[in-house]
Coordinates of C-alpha atoms in Angstrom, one line a residue:
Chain A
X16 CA -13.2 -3.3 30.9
X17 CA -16.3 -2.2 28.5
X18 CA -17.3 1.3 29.9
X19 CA -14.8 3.5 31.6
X20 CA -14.6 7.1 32.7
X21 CA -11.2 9.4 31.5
X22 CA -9.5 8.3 34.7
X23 CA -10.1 4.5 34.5
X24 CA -9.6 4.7 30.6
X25 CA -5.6 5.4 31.8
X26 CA -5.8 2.7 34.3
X27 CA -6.6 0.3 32.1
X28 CA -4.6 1.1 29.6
X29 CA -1.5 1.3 32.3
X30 CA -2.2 -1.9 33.5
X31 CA -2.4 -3.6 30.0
X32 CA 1.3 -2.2 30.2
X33 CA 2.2 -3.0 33.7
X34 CA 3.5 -7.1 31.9
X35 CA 6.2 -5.8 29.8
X36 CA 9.4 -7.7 31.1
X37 CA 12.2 -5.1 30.7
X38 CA 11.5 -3.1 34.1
X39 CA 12.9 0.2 32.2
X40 CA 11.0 -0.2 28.8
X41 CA 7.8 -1.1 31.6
X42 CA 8.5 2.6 33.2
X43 CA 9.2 4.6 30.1
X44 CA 5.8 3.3 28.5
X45 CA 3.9 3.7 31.3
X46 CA 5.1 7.5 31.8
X47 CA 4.4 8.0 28.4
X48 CA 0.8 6.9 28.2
X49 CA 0.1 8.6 31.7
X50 CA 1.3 12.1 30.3
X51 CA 0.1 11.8 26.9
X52 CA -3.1 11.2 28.3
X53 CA -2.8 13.9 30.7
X54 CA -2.4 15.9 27.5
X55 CA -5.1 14.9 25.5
X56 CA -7.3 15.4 28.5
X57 CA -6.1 18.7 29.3
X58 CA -6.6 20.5 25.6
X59 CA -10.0 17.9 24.9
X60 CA -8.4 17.2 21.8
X61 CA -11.2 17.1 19.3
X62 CA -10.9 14.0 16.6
X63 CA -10.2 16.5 13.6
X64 CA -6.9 17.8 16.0
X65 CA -6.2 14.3 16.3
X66 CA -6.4 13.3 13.1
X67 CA -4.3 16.1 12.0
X68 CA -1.3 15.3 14.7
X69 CA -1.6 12.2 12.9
X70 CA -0.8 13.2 9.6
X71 CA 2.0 15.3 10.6
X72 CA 3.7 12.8 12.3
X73 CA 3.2 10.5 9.8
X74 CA 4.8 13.1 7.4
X75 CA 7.5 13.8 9.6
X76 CA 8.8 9.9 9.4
X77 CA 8.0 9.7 5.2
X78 CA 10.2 13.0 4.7
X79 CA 13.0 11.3 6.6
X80 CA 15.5 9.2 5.0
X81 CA 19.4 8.6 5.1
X82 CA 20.0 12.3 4.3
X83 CA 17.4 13.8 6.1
X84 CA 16.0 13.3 9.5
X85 CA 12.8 15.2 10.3
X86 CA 11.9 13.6 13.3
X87 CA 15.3 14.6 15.0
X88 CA 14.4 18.2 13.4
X89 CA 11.4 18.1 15.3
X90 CA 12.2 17.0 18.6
X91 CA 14.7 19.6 18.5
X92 CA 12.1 22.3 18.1
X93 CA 9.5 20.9 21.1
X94 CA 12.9 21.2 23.0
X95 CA 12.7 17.7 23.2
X96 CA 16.5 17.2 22.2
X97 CA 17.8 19.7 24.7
X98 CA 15.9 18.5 27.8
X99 CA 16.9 15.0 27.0
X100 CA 20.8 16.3 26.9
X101 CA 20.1 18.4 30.2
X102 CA 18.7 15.1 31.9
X103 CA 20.8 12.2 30.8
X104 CA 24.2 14.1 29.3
X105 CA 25.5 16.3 33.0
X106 CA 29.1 16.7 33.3
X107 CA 31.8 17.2 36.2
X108 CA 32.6 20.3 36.4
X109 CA 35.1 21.5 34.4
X110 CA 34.2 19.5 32.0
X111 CA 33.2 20.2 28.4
X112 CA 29.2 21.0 28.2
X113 CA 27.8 18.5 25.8
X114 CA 24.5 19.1 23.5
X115 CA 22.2 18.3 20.9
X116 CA 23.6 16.0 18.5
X117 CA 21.0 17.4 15.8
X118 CA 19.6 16.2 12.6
X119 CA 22.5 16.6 10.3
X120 CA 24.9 13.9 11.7
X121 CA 26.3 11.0 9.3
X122 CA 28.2 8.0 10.5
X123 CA 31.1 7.1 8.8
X124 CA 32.6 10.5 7.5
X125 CA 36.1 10.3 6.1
X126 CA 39.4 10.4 8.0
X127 CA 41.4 13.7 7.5
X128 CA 45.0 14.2 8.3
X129 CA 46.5 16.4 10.6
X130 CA 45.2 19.9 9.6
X131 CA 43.8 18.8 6.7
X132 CA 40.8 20.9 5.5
X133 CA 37.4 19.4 5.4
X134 CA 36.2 22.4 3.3
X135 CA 36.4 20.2 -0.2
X136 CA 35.4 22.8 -2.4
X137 CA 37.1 26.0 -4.6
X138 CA 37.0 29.3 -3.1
X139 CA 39.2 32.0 -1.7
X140 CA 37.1 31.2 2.1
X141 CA 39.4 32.6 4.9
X142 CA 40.4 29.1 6.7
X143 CA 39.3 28.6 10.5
X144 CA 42.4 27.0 12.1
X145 CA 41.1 25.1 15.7
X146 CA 43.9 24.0 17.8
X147 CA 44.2 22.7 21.5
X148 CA 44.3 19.1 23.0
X149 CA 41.8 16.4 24.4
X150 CA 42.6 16.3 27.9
X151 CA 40.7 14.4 30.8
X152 CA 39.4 15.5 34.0
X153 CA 42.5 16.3 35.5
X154 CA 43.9 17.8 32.7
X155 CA 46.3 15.0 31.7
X156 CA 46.3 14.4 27.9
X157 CA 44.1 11.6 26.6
X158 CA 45.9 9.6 23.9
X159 CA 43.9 8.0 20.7
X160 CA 41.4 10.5 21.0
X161 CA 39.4 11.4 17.9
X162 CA 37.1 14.5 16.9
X163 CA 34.5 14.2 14.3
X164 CA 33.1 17.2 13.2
X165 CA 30.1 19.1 10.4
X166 CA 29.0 22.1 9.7
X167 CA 27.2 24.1 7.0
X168 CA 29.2 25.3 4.3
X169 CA 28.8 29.6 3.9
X170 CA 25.6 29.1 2.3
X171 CA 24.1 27.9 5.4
X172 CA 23.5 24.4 3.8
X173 CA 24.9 20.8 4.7
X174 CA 26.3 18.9 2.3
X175 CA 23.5 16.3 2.7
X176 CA 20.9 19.0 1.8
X177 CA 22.7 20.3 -0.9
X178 CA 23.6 18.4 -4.3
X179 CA 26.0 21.3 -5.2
X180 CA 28.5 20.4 -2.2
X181 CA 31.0 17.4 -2.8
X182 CA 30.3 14.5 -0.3
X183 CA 31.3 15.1 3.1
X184 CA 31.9 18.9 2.0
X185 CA 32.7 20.5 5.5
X186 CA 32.5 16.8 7.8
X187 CA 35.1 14.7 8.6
X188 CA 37.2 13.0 11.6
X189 CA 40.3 14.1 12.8
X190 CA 42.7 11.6 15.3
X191 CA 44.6 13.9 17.7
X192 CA 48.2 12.8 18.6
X193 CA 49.2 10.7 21.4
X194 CA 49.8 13.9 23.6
X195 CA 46.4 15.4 22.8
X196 CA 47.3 17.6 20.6
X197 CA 44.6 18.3 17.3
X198 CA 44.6 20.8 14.6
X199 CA 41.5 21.3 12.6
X200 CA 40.9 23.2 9.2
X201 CA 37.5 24.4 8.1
X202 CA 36.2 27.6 7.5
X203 CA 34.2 30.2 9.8
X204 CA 30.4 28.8 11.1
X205 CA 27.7 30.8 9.5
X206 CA 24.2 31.1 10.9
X207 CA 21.5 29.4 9.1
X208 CA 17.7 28.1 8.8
X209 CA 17.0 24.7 9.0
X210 CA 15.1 23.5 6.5
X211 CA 11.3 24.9 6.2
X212 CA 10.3 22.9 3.9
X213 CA 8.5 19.7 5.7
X214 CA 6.2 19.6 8.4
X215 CA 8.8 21.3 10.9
X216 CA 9.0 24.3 8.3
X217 CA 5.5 24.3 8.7
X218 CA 4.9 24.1 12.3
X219 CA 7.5 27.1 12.4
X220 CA 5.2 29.4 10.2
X221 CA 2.4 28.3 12.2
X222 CA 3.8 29.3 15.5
X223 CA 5.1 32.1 14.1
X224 CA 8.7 31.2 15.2
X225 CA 12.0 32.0 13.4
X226 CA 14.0 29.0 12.3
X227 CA 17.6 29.9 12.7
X228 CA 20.2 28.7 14.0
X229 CA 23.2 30.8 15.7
X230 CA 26.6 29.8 14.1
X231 CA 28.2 26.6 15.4
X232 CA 30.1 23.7 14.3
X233 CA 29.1 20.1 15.5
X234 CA 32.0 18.2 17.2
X235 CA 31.5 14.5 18.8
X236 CA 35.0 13.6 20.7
X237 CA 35.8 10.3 21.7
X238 CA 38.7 8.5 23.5
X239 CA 38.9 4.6 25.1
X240 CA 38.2 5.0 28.5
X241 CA 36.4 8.4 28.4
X242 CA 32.5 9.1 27.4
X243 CA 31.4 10.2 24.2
X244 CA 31.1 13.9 24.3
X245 CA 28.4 15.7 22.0
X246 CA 28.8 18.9 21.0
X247 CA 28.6 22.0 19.1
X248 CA 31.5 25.3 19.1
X249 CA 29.0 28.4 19.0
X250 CA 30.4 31.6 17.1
X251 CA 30.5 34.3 20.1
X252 CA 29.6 36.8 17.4
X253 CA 25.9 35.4 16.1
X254 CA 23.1 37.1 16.0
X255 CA 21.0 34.1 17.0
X256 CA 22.8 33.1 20.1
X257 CA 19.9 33.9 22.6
X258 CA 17.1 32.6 20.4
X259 CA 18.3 29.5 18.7
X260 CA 15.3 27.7 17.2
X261 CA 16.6 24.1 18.8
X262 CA 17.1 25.5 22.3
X263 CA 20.4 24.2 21.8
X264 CA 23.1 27.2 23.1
X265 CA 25.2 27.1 26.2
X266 CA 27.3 29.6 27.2
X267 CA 30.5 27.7 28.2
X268 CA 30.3 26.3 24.2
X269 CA 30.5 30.4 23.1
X270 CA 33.6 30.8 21.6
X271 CA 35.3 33.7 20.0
X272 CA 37.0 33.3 16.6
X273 CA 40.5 35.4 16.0
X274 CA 41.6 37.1 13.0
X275 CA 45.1 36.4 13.0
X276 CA 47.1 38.1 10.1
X277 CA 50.9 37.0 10.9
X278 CA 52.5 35.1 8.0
X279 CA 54.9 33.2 10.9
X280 CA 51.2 32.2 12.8
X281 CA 50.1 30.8 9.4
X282 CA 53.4 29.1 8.3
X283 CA 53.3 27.3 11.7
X284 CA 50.0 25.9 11.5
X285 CA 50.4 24.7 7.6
X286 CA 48.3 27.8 5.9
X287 CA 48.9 30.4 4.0
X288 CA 47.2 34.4 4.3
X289 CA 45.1 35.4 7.4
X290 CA 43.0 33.4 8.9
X291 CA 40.7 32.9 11.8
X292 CA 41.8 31.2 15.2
X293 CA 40.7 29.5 17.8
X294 CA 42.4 27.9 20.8
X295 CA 40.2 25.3 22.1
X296 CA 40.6 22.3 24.7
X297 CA 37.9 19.6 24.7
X298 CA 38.0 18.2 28.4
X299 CA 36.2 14.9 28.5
X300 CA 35.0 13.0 31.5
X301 CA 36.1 9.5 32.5
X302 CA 33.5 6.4 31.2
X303 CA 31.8 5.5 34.1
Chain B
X66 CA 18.8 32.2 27.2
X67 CA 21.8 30.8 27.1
X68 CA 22.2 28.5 30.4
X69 CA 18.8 26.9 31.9
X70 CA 18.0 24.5 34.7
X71 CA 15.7 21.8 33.5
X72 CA 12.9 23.9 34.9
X73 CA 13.8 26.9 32.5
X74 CA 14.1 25.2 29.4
X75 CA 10.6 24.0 29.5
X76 CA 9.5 27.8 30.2
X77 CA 12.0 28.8 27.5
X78 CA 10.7 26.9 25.2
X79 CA 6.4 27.7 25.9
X80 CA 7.4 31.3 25.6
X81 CA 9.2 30.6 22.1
X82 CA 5.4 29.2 21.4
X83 CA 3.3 32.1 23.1
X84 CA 3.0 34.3 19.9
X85 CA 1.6 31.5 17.8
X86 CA -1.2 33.6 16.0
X87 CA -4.2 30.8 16.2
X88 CA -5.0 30.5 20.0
X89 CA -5.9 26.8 19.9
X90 CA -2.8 25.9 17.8
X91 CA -1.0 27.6 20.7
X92 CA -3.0 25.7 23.8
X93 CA -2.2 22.6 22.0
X94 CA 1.5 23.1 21.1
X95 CA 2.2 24.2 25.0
X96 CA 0.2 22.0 26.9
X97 CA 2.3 19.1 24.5
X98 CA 5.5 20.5 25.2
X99 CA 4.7 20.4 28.9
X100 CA 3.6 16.9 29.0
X101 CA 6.4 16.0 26.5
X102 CA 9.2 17.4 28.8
X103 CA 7.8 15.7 32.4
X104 CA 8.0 12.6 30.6
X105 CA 11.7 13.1 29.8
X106 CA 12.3 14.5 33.3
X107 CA 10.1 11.4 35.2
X108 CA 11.7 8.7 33.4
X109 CA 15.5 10.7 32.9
X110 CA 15.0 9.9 29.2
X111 CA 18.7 9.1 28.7
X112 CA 20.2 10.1 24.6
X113 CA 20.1 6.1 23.4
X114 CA 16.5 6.1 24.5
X115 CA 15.6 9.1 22.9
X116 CA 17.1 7.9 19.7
X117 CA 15.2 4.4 20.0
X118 CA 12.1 6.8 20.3
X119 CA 13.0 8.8 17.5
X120 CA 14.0 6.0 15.4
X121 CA 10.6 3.9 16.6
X122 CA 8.4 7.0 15.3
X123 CA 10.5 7.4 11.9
X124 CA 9.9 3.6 11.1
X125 CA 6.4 4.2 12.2
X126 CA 5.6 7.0 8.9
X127 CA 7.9 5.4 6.8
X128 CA 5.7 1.9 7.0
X129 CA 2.4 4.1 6.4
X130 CA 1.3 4.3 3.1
X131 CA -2.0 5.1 1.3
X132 CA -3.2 1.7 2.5
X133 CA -1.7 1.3 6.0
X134 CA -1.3 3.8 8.7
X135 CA 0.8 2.7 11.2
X136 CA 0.9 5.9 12.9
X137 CA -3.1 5.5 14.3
X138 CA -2.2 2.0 14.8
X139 CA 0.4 2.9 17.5
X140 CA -1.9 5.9 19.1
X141 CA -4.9 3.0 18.9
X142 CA -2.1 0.6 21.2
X143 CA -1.4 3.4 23.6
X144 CA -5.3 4.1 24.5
X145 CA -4.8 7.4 22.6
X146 CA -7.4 7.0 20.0
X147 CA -9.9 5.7 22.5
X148 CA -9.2 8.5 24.9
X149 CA -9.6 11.3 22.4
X150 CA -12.8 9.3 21.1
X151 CA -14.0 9.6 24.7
X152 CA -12.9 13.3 25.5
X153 CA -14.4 15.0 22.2
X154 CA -16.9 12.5 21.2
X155 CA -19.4 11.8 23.8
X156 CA -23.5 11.8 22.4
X157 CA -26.0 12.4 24.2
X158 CA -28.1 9.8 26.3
X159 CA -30.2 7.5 23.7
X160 CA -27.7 8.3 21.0
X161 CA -25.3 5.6 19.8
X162 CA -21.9 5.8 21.2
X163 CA -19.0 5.9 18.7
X164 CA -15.6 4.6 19.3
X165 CA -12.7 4.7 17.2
X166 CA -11.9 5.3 13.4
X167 CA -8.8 2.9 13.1
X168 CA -6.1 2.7 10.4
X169 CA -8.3 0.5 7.9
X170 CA -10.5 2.8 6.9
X171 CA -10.3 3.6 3.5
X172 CA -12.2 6.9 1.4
X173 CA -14.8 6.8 -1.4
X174 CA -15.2 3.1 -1.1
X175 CA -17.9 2.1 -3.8
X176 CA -21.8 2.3 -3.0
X177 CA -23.8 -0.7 -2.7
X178 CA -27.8 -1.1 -3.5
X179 CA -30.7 -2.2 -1.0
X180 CA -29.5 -5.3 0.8
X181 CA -26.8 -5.5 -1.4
X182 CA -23.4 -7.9 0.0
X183 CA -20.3 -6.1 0.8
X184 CA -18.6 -9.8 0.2
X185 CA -16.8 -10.0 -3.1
X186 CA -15.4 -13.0 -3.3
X187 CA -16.4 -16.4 -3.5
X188 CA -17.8 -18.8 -1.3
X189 CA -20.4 -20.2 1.1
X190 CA -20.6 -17.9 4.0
X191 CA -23.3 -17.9 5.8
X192 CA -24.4 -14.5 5.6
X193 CA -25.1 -11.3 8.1
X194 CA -27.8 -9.5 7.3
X195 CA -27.8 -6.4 9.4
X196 CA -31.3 -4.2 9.4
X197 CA -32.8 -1.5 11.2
X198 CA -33.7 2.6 10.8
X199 CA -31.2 5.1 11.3
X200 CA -33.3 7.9 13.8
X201 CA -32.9 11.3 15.6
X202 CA -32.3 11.6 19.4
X203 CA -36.4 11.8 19.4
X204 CA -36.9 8.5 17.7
X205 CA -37.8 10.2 14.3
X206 CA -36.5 8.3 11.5
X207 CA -33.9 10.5 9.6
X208 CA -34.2 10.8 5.7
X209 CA -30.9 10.6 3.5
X210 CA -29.1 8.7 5.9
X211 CA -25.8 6.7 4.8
X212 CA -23.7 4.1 6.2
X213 CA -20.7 3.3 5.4
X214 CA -19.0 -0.2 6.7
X215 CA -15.9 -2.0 6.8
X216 CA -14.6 -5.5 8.0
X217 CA -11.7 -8.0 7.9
X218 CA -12.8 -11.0 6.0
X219 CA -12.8 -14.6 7.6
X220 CA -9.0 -14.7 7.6
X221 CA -8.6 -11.5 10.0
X222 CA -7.3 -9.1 7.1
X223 CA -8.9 -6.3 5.5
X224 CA -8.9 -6.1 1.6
X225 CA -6.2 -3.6 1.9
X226 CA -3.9 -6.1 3.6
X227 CA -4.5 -9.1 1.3
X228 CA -3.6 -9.1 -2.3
X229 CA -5.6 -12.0 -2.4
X230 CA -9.1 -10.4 -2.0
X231 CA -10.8 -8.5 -4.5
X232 CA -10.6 -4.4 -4.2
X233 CA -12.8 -2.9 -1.6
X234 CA -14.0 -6.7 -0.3
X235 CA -16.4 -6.3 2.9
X236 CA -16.2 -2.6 2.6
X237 CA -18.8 -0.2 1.1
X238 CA -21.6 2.4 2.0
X239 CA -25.0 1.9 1.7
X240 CA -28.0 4.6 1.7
X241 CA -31.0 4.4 4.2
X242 CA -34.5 5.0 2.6
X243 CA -36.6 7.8 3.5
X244 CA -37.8 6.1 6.2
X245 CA -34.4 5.8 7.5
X246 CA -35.0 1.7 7.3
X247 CA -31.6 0.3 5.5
X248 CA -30.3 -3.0 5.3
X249 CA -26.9 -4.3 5.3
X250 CA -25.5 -7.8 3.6
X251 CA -21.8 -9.1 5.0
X252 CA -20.6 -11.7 7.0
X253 CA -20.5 -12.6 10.5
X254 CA -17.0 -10.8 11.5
X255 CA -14.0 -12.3 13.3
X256 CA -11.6 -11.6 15.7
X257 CA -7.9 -10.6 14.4
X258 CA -4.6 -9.8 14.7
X259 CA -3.3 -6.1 14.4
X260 CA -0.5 -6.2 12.1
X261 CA 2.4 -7.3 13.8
X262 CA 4.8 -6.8 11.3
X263 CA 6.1 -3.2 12.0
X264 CA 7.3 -1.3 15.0
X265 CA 3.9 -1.5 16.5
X266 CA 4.3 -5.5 16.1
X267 CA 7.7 -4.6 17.8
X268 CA 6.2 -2.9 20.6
X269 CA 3.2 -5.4 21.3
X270 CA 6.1 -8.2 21.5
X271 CA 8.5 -6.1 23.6
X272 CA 5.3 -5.5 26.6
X273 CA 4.3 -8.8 26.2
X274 CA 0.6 -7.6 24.4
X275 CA -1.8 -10.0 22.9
X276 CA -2.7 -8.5 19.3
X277 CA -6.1 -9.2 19.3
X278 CA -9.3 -7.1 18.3
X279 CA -12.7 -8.4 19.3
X280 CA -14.8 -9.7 16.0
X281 CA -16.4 -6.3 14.9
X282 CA -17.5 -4.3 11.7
X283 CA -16.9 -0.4 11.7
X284 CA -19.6 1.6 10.5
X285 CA -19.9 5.3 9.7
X286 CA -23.2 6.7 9.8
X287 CA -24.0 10.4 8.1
X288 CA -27.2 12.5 7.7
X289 CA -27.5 16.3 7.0
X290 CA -28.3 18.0 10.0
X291 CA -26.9 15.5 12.2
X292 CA -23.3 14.4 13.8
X293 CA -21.3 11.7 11.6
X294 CA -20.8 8.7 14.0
X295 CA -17.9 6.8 13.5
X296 CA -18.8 3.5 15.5
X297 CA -18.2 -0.6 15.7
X298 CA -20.9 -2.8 16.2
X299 CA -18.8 -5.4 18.4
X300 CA -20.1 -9.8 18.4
X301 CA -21.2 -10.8 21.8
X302 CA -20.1 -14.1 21.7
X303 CA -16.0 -12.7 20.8
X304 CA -13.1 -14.0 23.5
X305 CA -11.6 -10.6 23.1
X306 CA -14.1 -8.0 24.5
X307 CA -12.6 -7.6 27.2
X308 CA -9.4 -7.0 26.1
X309 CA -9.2 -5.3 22.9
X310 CA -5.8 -3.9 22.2
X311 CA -7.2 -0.8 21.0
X312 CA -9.0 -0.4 23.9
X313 CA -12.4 0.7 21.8
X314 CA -14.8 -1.9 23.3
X315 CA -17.9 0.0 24.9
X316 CA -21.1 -2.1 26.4
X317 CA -23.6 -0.3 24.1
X318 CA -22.1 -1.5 21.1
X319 CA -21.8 -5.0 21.9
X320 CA -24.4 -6.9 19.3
X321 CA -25.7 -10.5 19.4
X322 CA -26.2 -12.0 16.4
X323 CA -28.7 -14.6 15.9
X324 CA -29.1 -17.7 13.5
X325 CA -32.2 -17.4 11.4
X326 CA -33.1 -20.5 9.9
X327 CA -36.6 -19.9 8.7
X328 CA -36.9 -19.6 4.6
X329 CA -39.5 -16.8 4.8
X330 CA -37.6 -14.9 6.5
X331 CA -34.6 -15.3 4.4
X332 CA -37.4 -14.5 1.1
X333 CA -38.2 -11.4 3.4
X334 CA -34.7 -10.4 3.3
X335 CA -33.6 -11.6 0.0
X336 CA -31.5 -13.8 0.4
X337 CA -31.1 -17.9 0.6
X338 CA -30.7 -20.6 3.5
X339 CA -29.6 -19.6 7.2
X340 CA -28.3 -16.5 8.0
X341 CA -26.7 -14.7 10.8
X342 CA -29.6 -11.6 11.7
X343 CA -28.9 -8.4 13.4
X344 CA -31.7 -6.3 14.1
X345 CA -29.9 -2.4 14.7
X346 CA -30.9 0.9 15.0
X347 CA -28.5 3.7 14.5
X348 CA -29.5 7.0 16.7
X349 CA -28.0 10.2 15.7
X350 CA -27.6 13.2 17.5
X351 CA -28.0 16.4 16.0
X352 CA -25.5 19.2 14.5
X353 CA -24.3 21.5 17.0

């Protein structure tokens, strides 16, 4: 067609779609095109707008590259992320919650032994000792399981973003034993910003929203025979809990870290001094 | 708030955006996020797909550069660029309609005299010689006019795609006389390809789309006191008009170029043997 109206400009442009031979690809693009249109019809977007969406996206992809991922950053803060978790990542109940999986992930972290710390730097940092086992939906232990976690290091940076850190500072895998058992060492969460400096830092100022994140650590828990679970450990004591900038919090994944002072707690974890504690099972489901 | 239906999370997140100072920036960013969360919830966006997605609009920026944009190819393909052309661009009866700007346009490309030929290389094209006034909604001819144009050469590709063409081949702007008479010296476009060699290539090839644009050369047209038009003037004789995979064909902008074989009119012109002759008036509208 030559001259269309709106409406029959998304018609045709739907129907230009409507060969694509993958059936699911063929729905997801036509969905797409009907609500972006729907969207650019509702606000008239003017050609300068336009142009200007343009440009950030285009930004968005050139700031991203194997240490960065700005695109990620920026679906998380549409709530993009979280609604795609909600709709595609339910569990059973009793179950543990999965979310975001966030910008900050990097495949192929190192191994770490049983209690071993991840935190790879000097410093007198009380440790965070997390204990408990992988179990599956009817609590029976799942063997072979492993537990790959990140966090920010106290200065509320990632080791990616921050050339101080050793590599894979504060990231690492751990394999829990054949009864589910793990033991994790790291140090307390902190809270932190995520990084303002790219178009996501400057859609933030522009919309006048915060850009922290309440304290969590990032676990991804896997076992043969059981799905992937994505996840984060929130810091029951944050201040940013209710208005996390990713839209990422829920309340099942609130945990409370323990200050446990007793030298015979500490010899039988491997640690010396206090140090905080949590007790934590991860309960996966079964792979469908 | 901490637990959310899928409902709730897309309120949560238009109230994080409802203090965005600049009310437009605010109607845009929440009628986005609506559209953007009913297309996760219609199609069940499941966490792979969303990374496909993310990764598809990373590669996108990353392939853009100062002489490629990728990212207006792919909103050209969805009928995004020819929907926003149509919902913030109309003119007013008698004017000439514009369509879309594309992602070969390229700034301050050099200024070329009276009649002047945008072709740079060698050859023995027979030429297009494009002539007419540039005029007001009431017919007057408008002084200080300018047009800029821009046009594959005979192999499909724009200079900025072909090391083997000279810089800023087919491609310059040209200023009317008082009068508002101008007159243009290229050759008869052709129909091409998109580029098909990044994710947009990817997509065409995954929906089973032809590439193909209708033979066409883009023209923007700017007078003080009146709107820039950012237009195509599109060969009636193309295969393609009537399915352009940008979608920016429009009736009124369809031209048929004629074979002039007479020698005075050539000497009229200034130029030598047979040419291809468009005859074209440009009608602004007015400021707002």
């Amino acid at each position: 067609m030559r001259n269309m109206t709106e409406a029959e400009m998304t018609d045709v442009v739907l129907q230009r779609y409507a060969d694509a031979p993958d059936p699911r690809l063929r729905t997801i693009m036509r969905s797409l095109i009907r609500h972006l249109h729907a969207f650019v019809r509702d606000v008239r977007l003017t050609e300068a707008e336009w142009l200007a969406g343009i440009e950030f996206l285009t930004r968005t992809g050139q700031i991203s590259d194997n240490k960065r991922q700005e695109m990620i950053l920026l679906s998380d803060n549409l709530g993009v992320s979280a609604l795609v978790n909600m709709v595609s990542a339910s569990v059973p109940e009793g179950a543990t919650e999965s979310t975001v999986l966030g910008p900050f992930y990097v495949p192929e972290s190192p191994a770490r032994e049983w209690g071993e710390s991840v935190l790879l730097r000097d410093g007198d940092d009380v440790p965070l000792l997390i204990h408990g086992r992988v179990l599956g939906p009817q609590g029976e232990p799942v063997p072979g399981a492993t537990i790959e976690i990140w966090q920010t290091d106290a200065n509320g940076m990632y080791d990616i973003q921050d050339k101080a850190q050793p590599e894979h500072n504060l990231r690492g895998w751990y394999r829990a034993r054949q009864n589910g058992e793990y033991l994790l060492k790291t140090i307390r969460p902190t809270s932190y910003p995520i990084p303002t400096d790219g178009p996501v830092g400057d859609l933030l100022r522009a919309t006048a929203r915060h850009p922290f994140r309440p304290a969590h650590l990032h676990a991804v828990v896997c076992a043969p025979g059981y799905q992937k679970l994505t996840t984060h450990l929130f810091d029951a004591e944050d201040t940013w809990l209710d208005s996390d900038v990713v839209f990422a919090v829920k309340s099942s994944l609130i945990r409370q870290f323990t200050l446990n002072e007793s030298a015979e707690a500490a010899a039988k974890w491997g640690t010396r001094g206090a140090f905080w504690e949590l007790a934590n099972d991860f309960v996966l489901s079964k792979s469908e």
